[in-house]
PDB file of C-alpha atoms in Angstrom:
ATOM      1  CA  MET A  25       0.073  -0.073   0.012  1.00  0.00           C
ATOM      2  CA  SER A  26       1.469   3.455  -1.032  1.00  0.00           C
ATOM      3  CA  THR A  27       1.938   6.294   1.616  1.00  0.00           C
ATOM      4  CA  SER A  28      -0.965   8.212   0.467  1.00  0.00           C
ATOM      5  CA  ASP A  29      -3.272   5.155   0.533  1.00  0.00           C
ATOM      6  CA  ARG A  30      -2.160   4.342   3.993  1.00  0.00           C
ATOM      7  CA  LEU A  31      -2.840   8.309   4.986  1.00  0.00           C
ATOM      8  CA  ILE A  32      -6.239   7.920   3.466  1.00  0.00           C
ATOM      9  CA  GLU A  33      -7.280   4.685   5.042  1.00  0.00           C
ATOM     10  CA  SER A  34      -5.755   5.964   8.439  1.00  0.00           C
ATOM     11  CA  THR A  35      -7.919   9.318   8.049  1.00  0.00           C
ATOM     12  CA  ARG A  36     -11.023   7.224   7.059  1.00  0.00           C
ATOM     13  CA  GLU A  37     -10.808   5.220  10.133  1.00  0.00           C
ATOM     14  CA  LEU A  38     -10.029   7.815  12.520  1.00  0.00           C
ATOM     15  CA  LEU A  39     -12.916  10.083  11.159  1.00  0.00           C
ATOM     16  CA  TRP A  40     -15.160   7.278  12.076  1.00  0.00           C
ATOM     17  CA  GLU A  41     -13.703   7.028  15.513  1.00  0.00           C
ATOM     18  CA  ARG A  42     -13.051  10.603  16.584  1.00  0.00           C
ATOM     19  CA  GLY A  43     -14.954  12.700  14.103  1.00  0.00           C
ATOM     20  CA  TYR A  44     -13.102  15.680  12.105  1.00  0.00           C
ATOM     21  CA  VAL A  45     -12.361  17.838  14.991  1.00  0.00           C
ATOM     22  CA  GLY A  46     -10.973  14.824  17.007  1.00  0.00           C
ATOM     23  CA  THR A  47      -8.536  13.682  14.197  1.00  0.00           C
ATOM     24  CA  SER A  48      -5.575  15.314  14.596  1.00  0.00           C
ATOM     25  CA  PRO A  49      -2.587  15.445  11.581  1.00  0.00           C
ATOM     26  CA  LYS A  50      -0.209  13.531  14.273  1.00  0.00           C
ATOM     27  CA  ALA A  51      -2.845  10.852  14.844  1.00  0.00           C
ATOM     28  CA  ILE A  52      -3.277  10.278  11.328  1.00  0.00           C
ATOM     29  CA  LEU A  53       0.621  10.064  10.916  1.00  0.00           C
ATOM     30  CA  GLU A  54       0.855   7.777  13.663  1.00  0.00           C
ATOM     31  CA  ARG A  55      -1.820   5.360  12.698  1.00  0.00           C
ATOM     32  CA  SER A  56      -0.553   5.342   8.877  1.00  0.00           C
ATOM     33  CA  GLY A  57       3.241   4.816   9.931  1.00  0.00           C
ATOM     34  CA  ALA A  58       3.969   7.710   7.507  1.00  0.00           C
ATOM     35  CA  GLY A  59       6.767  10.222   8.100  1.00  0.00           C
ATOM     36  CA  GLN A  60       6.212  13.640   9.669  1.00  0.00           C
ATOM     37  CA  GLY A  61       6.173  15.657   6.226  1.00  0.00           C
ATOM     38  CA  SER A  62       4.223  12.814   4.256  1.00  0.00           C
ATOM     39  CA  MET A  63       0.814  14.358   4.805  1.00  0.00           C
ATOM     40  CA  TYR A  64       1.837  17.555   3.324  1.00  0.00           C
ATOM     41  CA  HIS A  65       3.881  16.142   0.638  1.00  0.00           C
ATOM     42  CA  HIS A  66       0.705  14.131  -0.598  1.00  0.00           C
ATOM     43  CA  PHE A  67      -2.132  16.582   0.477  1.00  0.00           C
ATOM     44  CA  LYS A  68      -2.683  20.315   0.887  1.00  0.00           C
ATOM     45  CA  GLY A  69      -3.582  19.513   4.529  1.00  0.00           C
ATOM     46  CA  LYS A  70      -6.006  18.115   6.849  1.00  0.00           C
ATOM     47  CA  PRO A  71      -9.142  19.205   4.787  1.00  0.00           C
ATOM     48  CA  ASP A  72      -7.783  18.021   1.474  1.00  0.00           C
ATOM     49  CA  LEU A  73      -6.992  14.415   3.091  1.00  0.00           C
ATOM     50  CA  ALA A  74     -10.281  14.190   4.773  1.00  0.00           C
ATOM     51  CA  LEU A  75     -11.995  14.822   1.423  1.00  0.00           C
ATOM     52  CA  ALA A  76      -9.828  12.089  -0.224  1.00  0.00           C
ATOM     53  CA  ALA A  77     -10.815   9.699   2.797  1.00  0.00           C
ATOM     54  CA  ILE A  78     -14.731  10.338   2.556  1.00  0.00           C
ATOM     55  CA  ARG A  79     -14.809  10.484  -1.374  1.00  0.00           C
ATOM     56  CA  PRO A  80     -15.325   7.000  -1.829  1.00  0.00           C
ATOM     57  CA  ALA A  81     -18.289   6.540   0.608  1.00  0.00           C
ATOM     58  CA  VAL A  82     -20.025   9.446  -1.114  1.00  0.00           C
ATOM     59  CA  LYS A  83     -19.368   7.985  -4.704  1.00  0.00           C
ATOM     60  CA  ALA A  84     -20.817   4.722  -3.343  1.00  0.00           C
ATOM     61  CA  LEU A  85     -23.868   6.343  -1.825  1.00  0.00           C
ATOM     62  CA  GLN A  86     -24.439   8.367  -5.391  1.00  0.00           C
ATOM     63  CA  ASP A  87     -24.327   4.925  -7.143  1.00  0.00           C
ATOM     64  CA  LEU A  88     -26.979   3.168  -4.803  1.00  0.00           C
ATOM     65  CA  ASP A  89     -30.152   3.188  -6.797  1.00  0.00           C
ATOM     66  CA  MET A  90     -33.145   4.842  -5.127  1.00  0.00           C
ATOM     67  CA  HIS A  91     -34.738   1.603  -4.263  1.00  0.00           C
ATOM     68  CA  ARG A  92     -31.832   0.324  -2.410  1.00  0.00           C
ATOM     69  CA  LYS A  93     -31.552   3.368  -0.443  1.00  0.00           C
ATOM     70  CA  VAL A  94     -35.099   3.376   0.570  1.00  0.00           C
ATOM     71  CA  GLN A  95     -34.635  -0.309   1.708  1.00  0.00           C
ATOM     72  CA  LEU A  96     -31.663   0.685   3.857  1.00  0.00           C
ATOM     73  CA  ILE A  97     -33.769   3.598   5.346  1.00  0.00           C
ATOM     74  CA  VAL A  98     -37.037   1.693   5.913  1.00  0.00           C
ATOM     75  CA  SER A  99     -35.287  -1.239   7.543  1.00  0.00           C
ATOM     76  CA  GLY A 100     -33.995   0.986  10.300  1.00  0.00           C
ATOM     77  CA  GLY A 101     -30.320   0.163   9.260  1.00  0.00           C
ATOM     78  CA  ILE A 102     -29.866   3.821   8.367  1.00  0.00           C
ATOM     79  CA  ARG A 103     -30.824   6.349  11.039  1.00  0.00           C
ATOM     80  CA  ASN A 104     -28.870   9.499  10.353  1.00  0.00           C
ATOM     81  CA  GLY A 105     -25.792  10.662   8.139  1.00  0.00           C
ATOM     82  CA  ALA A 106     -23.172   8.546  10.325  1.00  0.00           C
ATOM     83  CA  ASP A 107     -24.883   5.492   9.815  1.00  0.00           C
ATOM     84  CA  VAL A 108     -24.913   6.084   5.996  1.00  0.00           C
ATOM     85  CA  ALA A 109     -21.220   6.536   6.097  1.00  0.00           C
ATOM     86  CA  LYS A 110     -20.701   3.538   8.249  1.00  0.00           C
ATOM     87  CA  ALA A 111     -22.809   1.477   6.019  1.00  0.00           C
ATOM     88  CA  LEU A 112     -21.119   2.442   2.963  1.00  0.00           C
ATOM     89  CA  ALA A 113     -17.618   1.891   4.610  1.00  0.00           C
ATOM     90  CA  LEU A 114     -18.631  -1.671   5.525  1.00  0.00           C
ATOM     91  CA  GLY A 115     -20.401  -2.333   2.314  1.00  0.00           C
ATOM     92  CA  ALA A 116     -24.071  -1.913   1.849  1.00  0.00           C
ATOM     93  CA  ASP A 117     -24.683  -5.570   2.166  1.00  0.00           C
ATOM     94  CA  ALA A 118     -23.466  -5.492   5.779  1.00  0.00           C
ATOM     95  CA  VAL A 119     -26.797  -3.811   6.638  1.00  0.00           C
ATOM     96  CA  ALA A 120     -29.697  -6.100   7.286  1.00  0.00           C
ATOM     97  CA  ILE A 121     -32.613  -5.555   5.182  1.00  0.00           C
TER      98      ILE A 121
END
């Protein structure tokens, strides 16, 4: 896995665990095992890295057809925006219908 991929994956995990405000650049670097300047070498800063981390989940949600979105919501598998993101991170099939 490349350094930028490790940074993205670590950021995604930390965002789910701690939220944006609770995720520090130091924590991202520690989790990813990347060097001190790596984040700023690959990304403009924390906001840019956070966008790279959540972009796949946003794309996956956009790609779900409307019927599938309604099934997930009606089943109680999705109660709020955080549930949407977590379900997508795990894979939509992980949510019981």
